[in-house]
C-alpha cells in the first residue's frame, strides 16, 4: 500500500526501513546479486541503455514506467500488491480461517521448498538466455529480451525477500544458494530439468517464453491463491510482469510464421528445403521446436499423481489456477480426476483421488491455455492462405516425469516401439541438423527498424513507440 | 469524464483479439471491473468503462488501446465481442449518419477520446508529416515529489465502500447563476480515512443506471488539507460542480454531481478510495508550488493552499512561493472567489482568467502564464518548483505548451527541463 521511497538502496513498498535487521540482510545479499548479474547476466550489455519498463509502485501508473536505463541500474525492488486485512483462506483444510501473515511452524518446510523452487527458475532463465543478445534479430527484440531478463531478476528478488523475511537463517542460506546454482552446471545445476536445457537460438527463446514462461504464469497464479498472504501478494504482482514474457513468445512465433508464410507464397512452394534456402524457417522445423518445448514444459508441473500436491493444497499453501472463480467445495475430498497410464501397450484413463491429481489439473489448465495460443498462430497461416496447421503434441509425448516417463509415444498419441521411435525421432523433435540450420540464421541485426530475414517486424512498437524507435542505445 | 453516456454517440473501448494474448493484466488492473473474459476473448463493458486509461500502459501487447465511434444504441455488446476474431472496422460517416449520428456528434465523440489515445493518433499522423506532435501527457509525472508525505490508497474498494455523513453543503459560487458549484463536507466518524492534498475519493451514487447496473463511483478531488476541513476532525471537503449540460452543451442531469449537490446535512453517502499517489504536494519548506486550474480543478489547489496557510500561521513555514493561475467563464462562476481575495499578497500570487466576461476579451490560463513568463521562467530554473495542473481536459495541452514556450524563450532546453519535471515528480496533470 505504501509508495516507494526513492532514497533507499532497495526500492520497496514493504516499509523495509522499519526492519533494520531485514534491511541489512538484504543489503548484504544485493552485491552478490549484482555480481551474479555481471557474471552470468546478459552478455556484453553493461553499457547499453535499454528502453525498459520499470516498476516504481504497484498501481497502474507506477508499474509501467518506460525510459532508457542501464540494466545494472534497473530498480530491482520489492513490490507486494496491497493486502486485504480481512482476507480469508479460501480452500483446503483451513478454509474460512484468516489468511496467514507469518509462516505457521508446521508448514515451514513445505513453504520454503515451494518458494525456493519458484525462486530458482528466475535466475536460471537469465542464465539460459545470456548469449542471445549477441544474435538478436532486431533492436526491438533485443529490448524485449533484456526486459524479460531484468524482470526475471526482480522475480528472484521477490522470492529472496520472502526467504529473508520469513525463514530466518535457513532462508538466508537458501537465498545464497539461489545465486550459487547455475543452469546446466554439472555439479550444481538448477533444480528443475527445463531450466538446465539450453536456449541456443531465438526460435527456442520464443518457444521458451511462450511455453515455459506460461508454466510460470500458472504456477504463480496457483501461488497467488496461497493462504500465506505475503506469498499471494508477491506473486500477484509478479503475474502482471510475467504477461510481457508470454507476449514476447506468442508474438515472436507469430512473426516467424508470418515471415515463413510470406516466403512460401513468394516462392509458391511448401518444400522445406526451398524455404530454408530462402533464409526462412520451414514449418516442420517450427513444429518440432514446438513439440520439444511443449513436452519439456509440461514436465515442469510434476508427477501426474503426487501426495505433495495434495498436502500443498489441503494445507492451503498452493491453490488451483483461478481457485476463487471455481464453484466446487474448495476442499476436494472424495472427488476424483482422470489421469493417463499405459496398460497393455495402450494409453488408458484412470480415476484417482482429485487431491493427488492436482498437478494434472494445473497441467490441463496450462494445456488449454497453450492450445488457444497455438490456434492464434494458425490464424497467421490461415490468413496467408497456407493450409498447414501447427498442433500441440499429445500430452504423453516425450515425458520424463511421472507415470508416463520414458514411454515412447508419437505426437498424435500412439504408443510406439523403440524402433519406430528411433526412426521417427528426428521427424518429431528437433535434430542436430535443425539446430545447426536455425543457428546459421542467427546473425545480429540491431539497426533501428531493421529485421533479420527470418522474422517479420511486429505489428506495433513497445509503449506506442514506433517500430524503428531506438530501443537500445549502445554505450 | 464519463464516455459511456455521451449524447447518442460513444467512443467505445475495444480490445483487438488478433493481438491480445489473454494475459489478464487489464482485467486485474481495471479499477472499476470493466473488463471480463471467456475462453475465447477479453472484452470491455461499454457501460462500465470510464476511459480512465489505467489499463493502457500495463497491457504488454497494445491490443487494449482501440476505440470506435459508435451510436450508443449500437454499442457492441459483451456477447458480440466475445465471438470476435478480429476488430470490426470503424463505421463510415454514411453508416453513422444512417444510425442517426451526425458527423458533428461523431467528431465530438472523437474529441472525447482520452488524451493518450489522441496523442497516439497524432503520433501516427506525425510519422507522415515528420514534425513530431506535442503530447502533453508525456510530461506528467507518475511519481510524487521526493518530500511528499506517504499517501494511503484504495482503503475502500468499489466492492466494499465505507459510509460518511454530510456535515456541510453550500453553494460556493455566486447564487442565481446556471452553473453552481457546491462545497461539501463529509465526516468519517471513527473510520480511518487518511487523505493528503491532491488525492481524490469516489462517491457511489445510489440506484442503478438505464440497463439496471449499479452506478459506478465518480471521483472528486479532496479540497481540504490533511488535518481536515476543520483542523483536527476526521472530515474532508469536496468541490462539486452540478452538471446540467454535457460537453456539447445539451441539457443532461449528471447522476452523481446532482446527487451530491442535493445532499442534506445528516445524509449518509457511500465512499470509496482514497485514490492517487503522485499528485501530492512537496513538504520541504523551500519548495515552490505553481497551481494551474479551471473550475473544480481548484479543489486540490485549495487543499494545498490551505495547508500552507495553516503551516504559515503556526510559524512552521518560511520560504516557498505559491503561484495560482485560475480560469473560469466568469467571476461569478469561480469557486471560492471571496476567500481567495482575502489571502495576503505576500503569501500567494493569484492570477485569474475569465473567458466570458461581457465586454472583455476572452482570457485563458495559458494567456496569463505567457504574461507572467519572466516569473515562471525563474521558477522553471529552480529545482524546488512544482507544477500542478487540474481541471478540464481541454486545458492540459495548452498549459503544457505554454510552459514549454516559456522555457524555450528563457533559453532553457525543454527536453531536459520537461524530462526532469517528470522524473522528479514536479509536474502533475489531472484533467477530466
Ligand atoms: C481524478 C478526478 C477528479 C475529479 N474531481 C472533481 C472535482 O473535484 N469536482 C467535480 O465536480 N468533478 C470532479 N471530477 C469529475 C466527476 O468525477 C464527474 O465526472 C462529474 O461530477 C460528472 O458526474 P455525473 O455523475 O454528475 O455526470 P454523468 O451522469 O456521469 O454524466 C452526464 C453527462 O455530462 C457529461 N459531463 C460529465 N462531467 C462534465 C463536466 N464537468 N462538464 C460538462 N459535462 C460533463 C458527461 O459526459 C455526460 O454526457 C473528477 C474526475 C476525475 C477523474
Ligand atoms: S492486458 Fe492486453 S494482452 Fe493482456 S488480456 Fe488485456 S488486452 Fe489482452
Ligand atoms: S480505460 Fe479504465 S475503466 Fe476502461 S477498461 Fe481500462 S482501466 Fe477499466
Coordinates of N, CA and C in Angstrom, one line a residue, chain B residues 19 27 30 61 90 158 178 191 197 224 254 274 287 294 309 327 369 393 415 420 424-425:
Chain B
X19 N -4.3 -9.5 -31.5 CA -3.0 -9.2 -30.9 C -3.0 -9.5 -29.4
X27 N -7.6 -7.0 -16.9 CA -8.7 -7.3 -16.0 C -8.3 -7.1 -14.6
X30 N -8.0 -3.0 -14.1 CA -9.1 -2.0 -14.2 C -9.7 -1.8 -12.8
X61 N 0.8 -5.9 -24.9 CA 0.7 -6.0 -26.4 C 0.2 -4.8 -27.1
X90 N -14.0 0.8 -38.3 CA -14.8 2.0 -37.9 C -16.0 2.1 -38.8
X158 N -14.3 -0.6 -4.6 CA -15.7 -0.4 -5.0 C -16.6 -1.5 -4.5
X178 N -26.4 29.8 -13.7 CA -26.7 28.5 -14.2 C -25.8 27.5 -13.6
X191 N -14.0 6.0 11.4 CA -13.5 5.2 10.3 C -12.2 5.8 9.8
X197 N -3.6 16.3 0.5 CA -3.9 17.3 -0.6 C -3.6 16.7 -1.9
X224 N -9.8 19.8 1.0 CA -9.4 20.2 2.4 C -8.0 19.7 2.6
X254 N -26.5 15.3 -14.7 CA -25.4 14.4 -14.2 C -25.8 13.6 -13.0
X274 N -9.1 6.2 -0.6 CA -8.7 7.3 -1.4 C -7.9 6.9 -2.6
X287 N 10.1 24.7 -1.0 CA 9.6 24.3 -2.3 C 8.5 25.3 -2.8
X294 N -8.8 25.1 -13.7 CA -10.0 25.7 -14.1 C -11.1 25.1 -13.3
X309 N -1.2 27.7 4.3 CA -1.7 28.8 5.2 C -1.7 28.4 6.6
X327 N -8.7 29.7 -14.0 CA -9.6 30.1 -15.0 C -11.0 29.7 -14.8
X369 N -0.3 32.8 -18.2 CA 1.0 32.2 -18.0 C 2.1 32.9 -18.9
X393 N -10.1 18.7 -19.3 CA -9.1 18.0 -20.1 C -8.6 18.9 -21.2
X415 N 13.4 19.8 -23.5 CA 13.6 18.3 -23.4 C 14.2 18.0 -22.1
X420 N 13.1 16.3 -16.6 CA 13.4 16.4 -15.2 C 12.1 16.6 -14.4
X424 N 11.3 13.9 -11.6 CA 11.4 14.3 -10.2 C 10.1 14.5 -9.6
X425 N 9.0 14.2 -10.3 CA 7.7 14.3 -9.7 C 7.3 15.8 -9.5

